[in-house]
PDB file of C-alpha atoms in Angstrom:
ATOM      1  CA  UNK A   1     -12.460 135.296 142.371  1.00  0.00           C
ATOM      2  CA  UNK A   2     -10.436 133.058 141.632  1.00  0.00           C
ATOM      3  CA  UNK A   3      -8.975 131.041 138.186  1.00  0.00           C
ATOM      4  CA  UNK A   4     -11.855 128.715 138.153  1.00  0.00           C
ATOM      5  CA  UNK A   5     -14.246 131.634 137.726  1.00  0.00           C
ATOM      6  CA  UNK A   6     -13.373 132.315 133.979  1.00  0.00           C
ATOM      7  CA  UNK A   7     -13.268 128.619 133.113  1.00  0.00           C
ATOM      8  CA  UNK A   8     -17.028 128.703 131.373  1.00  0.00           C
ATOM      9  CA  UNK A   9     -15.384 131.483 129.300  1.00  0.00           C
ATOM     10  CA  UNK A  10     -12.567 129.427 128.105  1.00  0.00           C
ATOM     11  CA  UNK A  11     -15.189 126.348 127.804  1.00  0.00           C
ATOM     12  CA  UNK A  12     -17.622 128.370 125.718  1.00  0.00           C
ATOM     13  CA  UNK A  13     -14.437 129.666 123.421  1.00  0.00           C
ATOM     14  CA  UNK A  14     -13.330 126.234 123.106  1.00  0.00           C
ATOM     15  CA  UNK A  15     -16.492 123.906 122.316  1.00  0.00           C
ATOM     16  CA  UNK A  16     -17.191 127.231 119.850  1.00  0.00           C
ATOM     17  CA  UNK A  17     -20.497 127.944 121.326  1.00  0.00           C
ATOM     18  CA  UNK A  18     -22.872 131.223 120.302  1.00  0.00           C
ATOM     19  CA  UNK A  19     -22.248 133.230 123.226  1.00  0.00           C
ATOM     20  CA  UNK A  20     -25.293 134.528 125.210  1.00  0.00           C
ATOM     21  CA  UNK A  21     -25.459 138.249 124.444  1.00  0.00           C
ATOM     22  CA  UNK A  22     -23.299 138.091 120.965  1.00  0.00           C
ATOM     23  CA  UNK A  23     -22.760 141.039 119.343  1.00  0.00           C
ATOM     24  CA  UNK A  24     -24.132 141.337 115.694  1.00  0.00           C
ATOM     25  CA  UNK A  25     -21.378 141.844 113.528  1.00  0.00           C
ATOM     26  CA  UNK A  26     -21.866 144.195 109.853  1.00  0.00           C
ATOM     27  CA  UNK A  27     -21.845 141.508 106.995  1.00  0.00           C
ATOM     28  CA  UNK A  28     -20.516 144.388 104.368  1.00  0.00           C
ATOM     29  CA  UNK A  29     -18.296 147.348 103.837  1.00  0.00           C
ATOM     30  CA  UNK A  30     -19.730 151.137 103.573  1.00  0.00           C
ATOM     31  CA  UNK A  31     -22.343 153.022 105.388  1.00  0.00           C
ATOM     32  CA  UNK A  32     -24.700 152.336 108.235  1.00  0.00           C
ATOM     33  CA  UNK A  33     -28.218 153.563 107.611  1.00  0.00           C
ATOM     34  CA  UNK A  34     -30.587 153.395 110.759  1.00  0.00           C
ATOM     35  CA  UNK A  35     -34.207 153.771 110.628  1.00  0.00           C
ATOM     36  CA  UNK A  36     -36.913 154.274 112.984  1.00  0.00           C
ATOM     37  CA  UNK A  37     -38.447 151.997 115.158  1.00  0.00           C
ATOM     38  CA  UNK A  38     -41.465 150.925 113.736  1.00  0.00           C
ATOM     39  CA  UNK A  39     -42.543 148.574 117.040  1.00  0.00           C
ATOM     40  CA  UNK A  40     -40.760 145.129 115.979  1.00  0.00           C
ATOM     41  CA  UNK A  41     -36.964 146.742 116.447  1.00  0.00           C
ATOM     42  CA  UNK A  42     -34.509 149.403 115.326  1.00  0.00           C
ATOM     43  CA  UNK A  43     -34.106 148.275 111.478  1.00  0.00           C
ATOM     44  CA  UNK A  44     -30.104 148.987 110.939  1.00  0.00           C
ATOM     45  CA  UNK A  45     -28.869 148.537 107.205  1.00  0.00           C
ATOM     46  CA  UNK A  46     -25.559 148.771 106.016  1.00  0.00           C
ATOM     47  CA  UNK A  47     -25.318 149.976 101.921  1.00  0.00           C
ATOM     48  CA  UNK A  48     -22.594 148.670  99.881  1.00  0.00           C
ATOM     49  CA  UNK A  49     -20.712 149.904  97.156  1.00  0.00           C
ATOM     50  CA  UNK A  50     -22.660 147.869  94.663  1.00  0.00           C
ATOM     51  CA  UNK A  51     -25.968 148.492  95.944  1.00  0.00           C
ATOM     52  CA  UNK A  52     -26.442 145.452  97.972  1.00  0.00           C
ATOM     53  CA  UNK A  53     -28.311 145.747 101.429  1.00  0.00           C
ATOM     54  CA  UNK A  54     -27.806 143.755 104.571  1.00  0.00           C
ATOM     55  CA  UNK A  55     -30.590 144.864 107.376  1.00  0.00           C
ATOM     56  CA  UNK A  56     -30.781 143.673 110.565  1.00  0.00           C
ATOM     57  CA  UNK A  57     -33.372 144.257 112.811  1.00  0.00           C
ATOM     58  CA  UNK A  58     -32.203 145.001 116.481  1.00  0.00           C
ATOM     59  CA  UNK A  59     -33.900 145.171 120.052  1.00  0.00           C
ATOM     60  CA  UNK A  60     -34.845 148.285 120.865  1.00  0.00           C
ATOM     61  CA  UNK A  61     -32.840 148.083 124.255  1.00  0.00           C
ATOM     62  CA  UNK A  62     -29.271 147.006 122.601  1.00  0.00           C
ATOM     63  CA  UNK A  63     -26.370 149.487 122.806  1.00  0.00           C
ATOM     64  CA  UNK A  64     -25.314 150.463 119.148  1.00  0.00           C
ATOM     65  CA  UNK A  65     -21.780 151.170 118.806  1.00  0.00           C
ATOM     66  CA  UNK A  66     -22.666 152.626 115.201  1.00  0.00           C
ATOM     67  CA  UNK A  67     -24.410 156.045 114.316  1.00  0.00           C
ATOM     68  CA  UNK A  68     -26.035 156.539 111.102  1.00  0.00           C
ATOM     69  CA  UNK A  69     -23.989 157.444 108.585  1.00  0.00           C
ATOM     70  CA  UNK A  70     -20.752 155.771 109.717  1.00  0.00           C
ATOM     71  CA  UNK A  71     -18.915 153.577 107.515  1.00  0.00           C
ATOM     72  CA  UNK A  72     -18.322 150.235 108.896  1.00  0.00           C
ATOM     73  CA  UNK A  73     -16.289 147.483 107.713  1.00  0.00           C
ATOM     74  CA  UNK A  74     -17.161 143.876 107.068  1.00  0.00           C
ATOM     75  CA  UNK A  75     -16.655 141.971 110.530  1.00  0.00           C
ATOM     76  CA  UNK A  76     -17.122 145.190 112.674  1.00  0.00           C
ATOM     77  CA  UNK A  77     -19.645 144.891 115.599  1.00  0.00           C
ATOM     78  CA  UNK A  78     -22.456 146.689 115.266  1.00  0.00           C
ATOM     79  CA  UNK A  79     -23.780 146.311 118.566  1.00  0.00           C
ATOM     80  CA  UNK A  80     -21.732 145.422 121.863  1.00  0.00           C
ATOM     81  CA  UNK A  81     -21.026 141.533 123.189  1.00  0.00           C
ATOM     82  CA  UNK A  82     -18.918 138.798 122.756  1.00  0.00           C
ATOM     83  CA  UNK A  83     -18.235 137.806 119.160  1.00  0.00           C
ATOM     84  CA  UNK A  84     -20.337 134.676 117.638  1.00  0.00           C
ATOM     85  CA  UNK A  85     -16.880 132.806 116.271  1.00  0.00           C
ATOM     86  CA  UNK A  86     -19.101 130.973 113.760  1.00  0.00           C
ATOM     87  CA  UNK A  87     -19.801 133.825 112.538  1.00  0.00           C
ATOM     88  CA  UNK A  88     -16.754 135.871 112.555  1.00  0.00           C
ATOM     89  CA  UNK A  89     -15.682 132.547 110.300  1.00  0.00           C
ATOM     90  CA  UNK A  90     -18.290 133.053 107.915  1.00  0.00           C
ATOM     91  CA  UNK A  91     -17.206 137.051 107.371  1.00  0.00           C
ATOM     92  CA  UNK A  92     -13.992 137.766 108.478  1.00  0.00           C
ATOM     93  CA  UNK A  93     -12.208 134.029 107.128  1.00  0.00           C
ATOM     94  CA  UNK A  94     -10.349 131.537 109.886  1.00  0.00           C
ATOM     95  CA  UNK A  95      -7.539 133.476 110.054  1.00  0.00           C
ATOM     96  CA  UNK A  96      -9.522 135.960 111.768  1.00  0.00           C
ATOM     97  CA  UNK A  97     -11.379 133.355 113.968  1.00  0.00           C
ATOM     98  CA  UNK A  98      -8.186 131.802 115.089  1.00  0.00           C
ATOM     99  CA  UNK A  99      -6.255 135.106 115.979  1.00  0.00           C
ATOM    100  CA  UNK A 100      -9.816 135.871 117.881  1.00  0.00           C
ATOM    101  CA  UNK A 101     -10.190 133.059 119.974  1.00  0.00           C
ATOM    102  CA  UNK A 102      -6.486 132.963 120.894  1.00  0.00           C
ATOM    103  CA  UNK A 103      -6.761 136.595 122.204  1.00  0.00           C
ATOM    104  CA  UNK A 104     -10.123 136.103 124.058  1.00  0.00           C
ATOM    105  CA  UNK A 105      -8.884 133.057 125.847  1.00  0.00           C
ATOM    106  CA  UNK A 106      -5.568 134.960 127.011  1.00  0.00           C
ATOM    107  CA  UNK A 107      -7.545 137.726 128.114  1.00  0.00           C
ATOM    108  CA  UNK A 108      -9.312 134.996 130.602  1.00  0.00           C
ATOM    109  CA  UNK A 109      -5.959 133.842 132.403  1.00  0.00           C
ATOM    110  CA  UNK A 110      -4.212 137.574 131.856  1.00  0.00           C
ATOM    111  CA  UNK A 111      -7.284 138.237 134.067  1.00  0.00           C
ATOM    112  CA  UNK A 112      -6.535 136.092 136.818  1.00  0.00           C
ATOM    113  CA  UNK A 113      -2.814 136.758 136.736  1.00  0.00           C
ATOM    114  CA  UNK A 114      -1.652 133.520 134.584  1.00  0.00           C
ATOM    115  CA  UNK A 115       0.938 133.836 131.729  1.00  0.00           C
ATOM    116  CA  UNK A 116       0.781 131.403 129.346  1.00  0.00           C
ATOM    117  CA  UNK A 117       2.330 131.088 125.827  1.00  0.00           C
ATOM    118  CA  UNK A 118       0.300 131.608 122.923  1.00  0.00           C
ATOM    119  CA  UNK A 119       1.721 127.805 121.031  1.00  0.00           C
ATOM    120  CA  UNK A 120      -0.074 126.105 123.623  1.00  0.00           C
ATOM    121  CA  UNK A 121      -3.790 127.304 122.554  1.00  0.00           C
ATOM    122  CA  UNK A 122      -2.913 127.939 119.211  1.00  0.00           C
ATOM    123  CA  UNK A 123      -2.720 123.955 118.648  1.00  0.00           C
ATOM    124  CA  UNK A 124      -5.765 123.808 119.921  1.00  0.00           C
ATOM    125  CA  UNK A 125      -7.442 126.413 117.553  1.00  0.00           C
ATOM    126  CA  UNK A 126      -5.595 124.938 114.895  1.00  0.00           C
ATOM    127  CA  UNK A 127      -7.059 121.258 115.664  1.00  0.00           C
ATOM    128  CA  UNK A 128     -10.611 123.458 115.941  1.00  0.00           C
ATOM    129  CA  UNK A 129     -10.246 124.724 111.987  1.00  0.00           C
ATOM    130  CA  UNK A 130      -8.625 122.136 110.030  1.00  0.00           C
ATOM    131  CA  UNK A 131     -12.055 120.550 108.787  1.00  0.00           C
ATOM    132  CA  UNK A 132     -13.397 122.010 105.424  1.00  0.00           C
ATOM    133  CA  UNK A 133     -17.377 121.523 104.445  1.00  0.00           C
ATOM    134  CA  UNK A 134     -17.135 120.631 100.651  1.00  0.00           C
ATOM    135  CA  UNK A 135     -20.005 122.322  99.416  1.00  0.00           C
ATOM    136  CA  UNK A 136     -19.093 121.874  95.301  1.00  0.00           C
ATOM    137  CA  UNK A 137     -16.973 118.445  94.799  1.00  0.00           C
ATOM    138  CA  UNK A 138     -16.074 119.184  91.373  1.00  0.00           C
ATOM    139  CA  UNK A 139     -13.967 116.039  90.100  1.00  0.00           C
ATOM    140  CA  UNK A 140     -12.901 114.845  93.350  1.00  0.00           C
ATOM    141  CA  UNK A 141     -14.271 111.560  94.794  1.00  0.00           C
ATOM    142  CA  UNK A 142     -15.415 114.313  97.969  1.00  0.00           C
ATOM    143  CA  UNK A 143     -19.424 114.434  98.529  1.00  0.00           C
ATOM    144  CA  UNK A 144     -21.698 117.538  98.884  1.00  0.00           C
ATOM    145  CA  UNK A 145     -21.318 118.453 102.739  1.00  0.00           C
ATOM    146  CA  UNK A 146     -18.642 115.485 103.932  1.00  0.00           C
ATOM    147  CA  UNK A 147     -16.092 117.433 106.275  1.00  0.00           C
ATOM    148  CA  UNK A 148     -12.752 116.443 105.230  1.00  0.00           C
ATOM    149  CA  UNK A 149      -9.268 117.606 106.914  1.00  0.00           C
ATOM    150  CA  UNK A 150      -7.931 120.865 105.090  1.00  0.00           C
ATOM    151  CA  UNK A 151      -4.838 119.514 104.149  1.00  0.00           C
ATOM    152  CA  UNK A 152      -6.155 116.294 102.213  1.00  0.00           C
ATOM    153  CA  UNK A 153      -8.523 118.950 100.289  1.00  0.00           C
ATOM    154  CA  UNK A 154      -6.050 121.282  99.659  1.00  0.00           C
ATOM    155  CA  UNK A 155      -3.361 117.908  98.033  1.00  0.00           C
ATOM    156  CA  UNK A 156      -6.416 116.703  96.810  1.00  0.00           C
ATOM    157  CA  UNK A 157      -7.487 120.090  94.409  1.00  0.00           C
ATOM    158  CA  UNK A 158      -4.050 120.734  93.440  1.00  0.00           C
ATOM    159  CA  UNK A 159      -3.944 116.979  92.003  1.00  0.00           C
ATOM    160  CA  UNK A 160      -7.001 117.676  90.029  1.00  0.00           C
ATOM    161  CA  UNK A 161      -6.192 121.112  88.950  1.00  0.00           C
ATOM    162  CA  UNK A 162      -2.648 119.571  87.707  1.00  0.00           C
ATOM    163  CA  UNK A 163      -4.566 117.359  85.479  1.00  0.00           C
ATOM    164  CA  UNK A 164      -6.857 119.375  84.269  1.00  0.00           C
ATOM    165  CA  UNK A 165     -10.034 118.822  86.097  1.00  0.00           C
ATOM    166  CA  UNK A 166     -12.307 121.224  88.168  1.00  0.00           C
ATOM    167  CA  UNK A 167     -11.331 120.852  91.881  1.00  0.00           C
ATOM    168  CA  UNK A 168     -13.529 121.020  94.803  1.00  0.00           C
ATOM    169  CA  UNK A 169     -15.169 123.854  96.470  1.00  0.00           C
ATOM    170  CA  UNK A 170     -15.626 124.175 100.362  1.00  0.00           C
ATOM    171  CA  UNK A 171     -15.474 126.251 103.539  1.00  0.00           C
ATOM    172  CA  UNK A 172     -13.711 126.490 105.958  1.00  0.00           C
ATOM    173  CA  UNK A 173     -15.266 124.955 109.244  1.00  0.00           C
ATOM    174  CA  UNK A 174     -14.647 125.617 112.806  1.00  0.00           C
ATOM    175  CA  UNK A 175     -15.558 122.491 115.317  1.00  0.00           C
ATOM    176  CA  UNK A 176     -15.783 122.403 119.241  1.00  0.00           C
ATOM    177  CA  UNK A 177     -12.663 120.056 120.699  1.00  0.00           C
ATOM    178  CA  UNK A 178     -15.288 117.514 121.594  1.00  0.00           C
ATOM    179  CA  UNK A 179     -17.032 117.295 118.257  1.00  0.00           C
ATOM    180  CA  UNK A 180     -13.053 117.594 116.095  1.00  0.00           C
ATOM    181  CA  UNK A 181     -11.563 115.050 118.424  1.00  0.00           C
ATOM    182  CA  UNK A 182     -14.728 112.469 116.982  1.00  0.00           C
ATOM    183  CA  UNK A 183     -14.139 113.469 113.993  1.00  0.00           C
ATOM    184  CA  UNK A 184     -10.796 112.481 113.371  1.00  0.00           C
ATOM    185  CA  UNK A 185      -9.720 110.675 110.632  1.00  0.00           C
ATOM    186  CA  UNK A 186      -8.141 107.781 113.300  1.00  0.00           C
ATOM    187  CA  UNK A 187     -11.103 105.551 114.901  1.00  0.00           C
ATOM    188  CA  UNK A 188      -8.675 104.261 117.541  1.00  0.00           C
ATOM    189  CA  UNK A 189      -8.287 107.643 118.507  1.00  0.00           C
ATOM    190  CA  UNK A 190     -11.782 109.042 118.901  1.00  0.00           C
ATOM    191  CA  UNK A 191     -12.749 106.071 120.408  1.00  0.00           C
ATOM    192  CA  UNK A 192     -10.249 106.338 123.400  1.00  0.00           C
ATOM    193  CA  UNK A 193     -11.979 109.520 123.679  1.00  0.00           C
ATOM    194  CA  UNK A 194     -15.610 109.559 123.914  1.00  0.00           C
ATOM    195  CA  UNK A 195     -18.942 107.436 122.520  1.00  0.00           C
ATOM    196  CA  UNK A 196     -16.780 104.525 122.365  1.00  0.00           C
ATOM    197  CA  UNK A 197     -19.364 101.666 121.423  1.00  0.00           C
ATOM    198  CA  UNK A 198     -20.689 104.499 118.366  1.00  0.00           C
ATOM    199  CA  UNK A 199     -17.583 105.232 116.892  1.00  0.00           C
ATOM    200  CA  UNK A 200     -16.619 101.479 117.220  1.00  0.00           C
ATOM    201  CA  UNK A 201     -19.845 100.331 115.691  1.00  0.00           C
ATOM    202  CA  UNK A 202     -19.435 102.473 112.802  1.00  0.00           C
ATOM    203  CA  UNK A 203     -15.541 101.601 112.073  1.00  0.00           C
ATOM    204  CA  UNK A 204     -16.710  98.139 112.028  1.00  0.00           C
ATOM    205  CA  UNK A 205     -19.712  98.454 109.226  1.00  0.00           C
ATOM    206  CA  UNK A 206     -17.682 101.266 107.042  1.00  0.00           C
ATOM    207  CA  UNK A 207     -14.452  98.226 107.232  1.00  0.00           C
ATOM    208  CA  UNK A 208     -12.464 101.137 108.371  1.00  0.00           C
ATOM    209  CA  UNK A 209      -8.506 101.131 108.820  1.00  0.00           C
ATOM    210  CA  UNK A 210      -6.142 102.749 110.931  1.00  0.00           C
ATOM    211  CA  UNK A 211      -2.943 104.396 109.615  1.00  0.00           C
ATOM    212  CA  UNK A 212      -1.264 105.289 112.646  1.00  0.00           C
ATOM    213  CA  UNK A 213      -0.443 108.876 111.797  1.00  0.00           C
ATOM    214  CA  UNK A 214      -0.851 110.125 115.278  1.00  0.00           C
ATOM    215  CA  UNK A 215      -0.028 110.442 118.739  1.00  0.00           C
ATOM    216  CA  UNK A 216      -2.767 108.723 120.760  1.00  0.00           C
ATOM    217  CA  UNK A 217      -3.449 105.764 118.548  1.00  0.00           C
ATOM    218  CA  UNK A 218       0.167 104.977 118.717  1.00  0.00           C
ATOM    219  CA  UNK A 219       0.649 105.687 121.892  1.00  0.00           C
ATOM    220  CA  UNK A 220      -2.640 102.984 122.384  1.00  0.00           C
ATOM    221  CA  UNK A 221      -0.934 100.047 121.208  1.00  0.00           C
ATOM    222  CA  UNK A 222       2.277 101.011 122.461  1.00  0.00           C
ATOM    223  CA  UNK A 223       4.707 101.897 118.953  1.00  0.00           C
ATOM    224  CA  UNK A 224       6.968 104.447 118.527  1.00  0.00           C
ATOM    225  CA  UNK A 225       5.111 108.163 118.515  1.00  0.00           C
ATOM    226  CA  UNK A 226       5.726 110.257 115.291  1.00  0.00           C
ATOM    227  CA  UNK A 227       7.478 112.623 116.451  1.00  0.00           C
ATOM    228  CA  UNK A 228      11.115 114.174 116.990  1.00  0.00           C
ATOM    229  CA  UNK A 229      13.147 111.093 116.717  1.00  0.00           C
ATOM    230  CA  UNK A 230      10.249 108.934 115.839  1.00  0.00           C
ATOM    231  CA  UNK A 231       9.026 110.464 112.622  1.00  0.00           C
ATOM    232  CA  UNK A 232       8.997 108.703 109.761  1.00  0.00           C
ATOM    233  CA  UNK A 233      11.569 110.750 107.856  1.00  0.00           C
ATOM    234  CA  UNK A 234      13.885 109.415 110.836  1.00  0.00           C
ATOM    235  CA  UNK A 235      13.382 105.832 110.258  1.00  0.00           C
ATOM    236  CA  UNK A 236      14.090 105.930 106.371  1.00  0.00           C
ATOM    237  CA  UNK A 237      17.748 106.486 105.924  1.00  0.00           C
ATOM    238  CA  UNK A 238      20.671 104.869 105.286  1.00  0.00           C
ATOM    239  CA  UNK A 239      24.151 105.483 106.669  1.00  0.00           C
ATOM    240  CA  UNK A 240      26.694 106.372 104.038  1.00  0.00           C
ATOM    241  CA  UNK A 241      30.322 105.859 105.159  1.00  0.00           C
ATOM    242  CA  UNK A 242      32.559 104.500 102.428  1.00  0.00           C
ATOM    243  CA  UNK A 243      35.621 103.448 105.047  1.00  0.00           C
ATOM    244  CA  UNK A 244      33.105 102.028 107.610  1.00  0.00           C
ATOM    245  CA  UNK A 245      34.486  98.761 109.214  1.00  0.00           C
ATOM    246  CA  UNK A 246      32.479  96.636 111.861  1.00  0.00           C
ATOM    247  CA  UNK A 247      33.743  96.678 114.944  1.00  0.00           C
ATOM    248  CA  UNK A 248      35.147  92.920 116.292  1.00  0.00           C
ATOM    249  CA  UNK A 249      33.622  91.773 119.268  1.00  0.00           C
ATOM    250  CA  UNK A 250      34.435  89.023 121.685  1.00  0.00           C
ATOM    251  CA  UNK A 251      31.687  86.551 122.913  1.00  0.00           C
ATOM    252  CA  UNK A 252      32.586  84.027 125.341  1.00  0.00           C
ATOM    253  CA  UNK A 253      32.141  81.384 123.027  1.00  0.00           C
ATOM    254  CA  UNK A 254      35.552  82.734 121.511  1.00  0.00           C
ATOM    255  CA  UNK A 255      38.870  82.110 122.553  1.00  0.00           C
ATOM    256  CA  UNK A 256      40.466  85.729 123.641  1.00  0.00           C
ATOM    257  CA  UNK A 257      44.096  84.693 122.029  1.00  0.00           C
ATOM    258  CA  UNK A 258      42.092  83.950 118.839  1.00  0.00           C
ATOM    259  CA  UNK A 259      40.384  87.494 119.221  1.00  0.00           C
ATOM    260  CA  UNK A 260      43.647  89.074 119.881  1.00  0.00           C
ATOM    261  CA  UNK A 261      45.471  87.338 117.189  1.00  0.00           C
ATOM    262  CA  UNK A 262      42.847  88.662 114.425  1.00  0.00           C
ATOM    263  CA  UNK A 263      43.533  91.792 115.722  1.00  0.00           C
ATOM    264  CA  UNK A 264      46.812  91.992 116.277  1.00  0.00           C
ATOM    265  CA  UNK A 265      48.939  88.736 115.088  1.00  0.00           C
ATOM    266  CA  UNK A 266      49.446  85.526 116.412  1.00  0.00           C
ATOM    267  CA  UNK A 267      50.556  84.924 119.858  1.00  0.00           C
ATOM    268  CA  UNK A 268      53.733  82.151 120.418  1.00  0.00           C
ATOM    269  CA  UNK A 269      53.891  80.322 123.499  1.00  0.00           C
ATOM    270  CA  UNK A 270      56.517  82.383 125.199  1.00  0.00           C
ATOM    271  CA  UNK A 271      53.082  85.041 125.044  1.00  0.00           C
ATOM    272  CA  UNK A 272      55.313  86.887 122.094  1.00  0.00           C
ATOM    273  CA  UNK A 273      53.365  88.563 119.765  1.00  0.00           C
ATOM    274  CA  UNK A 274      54.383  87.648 115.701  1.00  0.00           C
ATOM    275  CA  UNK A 275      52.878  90.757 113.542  1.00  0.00           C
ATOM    276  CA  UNK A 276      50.737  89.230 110.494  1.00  0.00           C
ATOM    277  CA  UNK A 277      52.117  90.098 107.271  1.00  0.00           C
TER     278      UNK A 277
END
């Protein structure tokens, strides 16, 4: 086989798809109780400290990698598969999700014998997680379920918590490529992307601007890109050099004794220079 053979792996990782097959995944800490099969499936429970239940009911033909009696921990599979990434998100947190869809894409070009460095598919996990599903907005101007970048929440809460006010409460999210590159915040840049004429449409009627913060939309009508040399911190200085004198240039509207003579003195006729006082 060759590389091309894993790529529906990689596609499923990225787009963040429910694997066929997915392996359930214990919800709490503490011990797994299994009980007979009753006809519908193998009801598995696991107890937690505090009382609380979680049961699952499985197929009668999945293999367990739990016995009864074993203590799991919250996030463990119960059962064998790929890993849902939704829902390692929902138990485990996105730091968790991100390390695990780094590691399974890897494993699909270690496979075929291709090295490549971690950086390049972490930005692309990290462009996969940065939405948060406000769920409680508190004080904020945020709405019940709006998805709003994680960093704008985060600046957001800490403004209201400064002055006194109950900040927001969300989740974090985790978004296929195609569905977080529509969802950006730029319309120039979804647009160049897919469902042009919708995202368009909808710029228009909301009287939507365009900051300019990143790459492609800058890169669309052909300014500076922020970054190295062209971020903004770059272009908002001032050069502080107390003995700084211009340099004197000579144009060819100037006559070169005159140039010289500013420099240096005056010239005589006999081509003598006189030093200025």
């Amino acid at each position: 086989t060759d590389i091309a053979g894993g790529l529906p792996r990689v596609v499923e990782l990225f787009e963040a798809r429910t694997p066929r097959g997915s392996a359930r995944l214990a919800r709490l800490s503490d011990v797994v109780r299994i009980d007979e099969d009753e006809g519908k499936g193998i009801p598995v429970t696991v107890v937690g400290d505090d009382g609380t239940e979680d049961t699952v009911i499985l197929p009668s033909q999945v293999r367990m990698l739990v016995s009864n009696g074993q203590e799991v921990k919250a996030g463990e599979p119960i059962t064998t598969g790929p890993f849902d990434p939704k829902e390692l998100m929902e138990i485990k947190g996105i730091r968790e999700t991100q390390v695990y869809l780094v590691e399974e894409v890897q494993k699909v070009y270690r496979d075929q014998g291709v090295s490549i460095h971690d950086k390049h598919i972490e930005i692309i996990v990290r462009q996969m997680t940065r939405r948060v599903g406000v769920q409680e907005p508190g004080a904020t101007d945020f709405l019940p379920g709006e998805r709003v970048d994680a960093k704008k929440f985060r600046d957001t809460n800490r403004r209201i918590f400064e002055e006194g006010h109950r900040p927001a409460e969300g989740r974090p999210e985790l978004m296929g490529i195609t569905k977080a590159s529509l969802a950006t915040e730029s319309w120039l840049s979804a647009a160049s992307f897919q469902e042009t004429t919708r995202v368009l449409t909808e710029a228009a009627i909301d009287g939507r601007g365009d900051n300019l913060l990143g790459l492609k939309e800058n890169i669309i009508i052909g300014k500076l890109i922020p970054a190295g040399t062209g971020m903004m911190k770059y272009r908002e200085f001032d050069i502080v050099a107390p003995d700084y004198q211009p340099m004197a240039y000579y144009s060819s509207e100037e006559d070169p004794a005159e140039l010289l003579a500013r420099l240096h003195g005056d010239y005589n006729a006999d081509d003598q220079v006189v030093e200025s006082n």
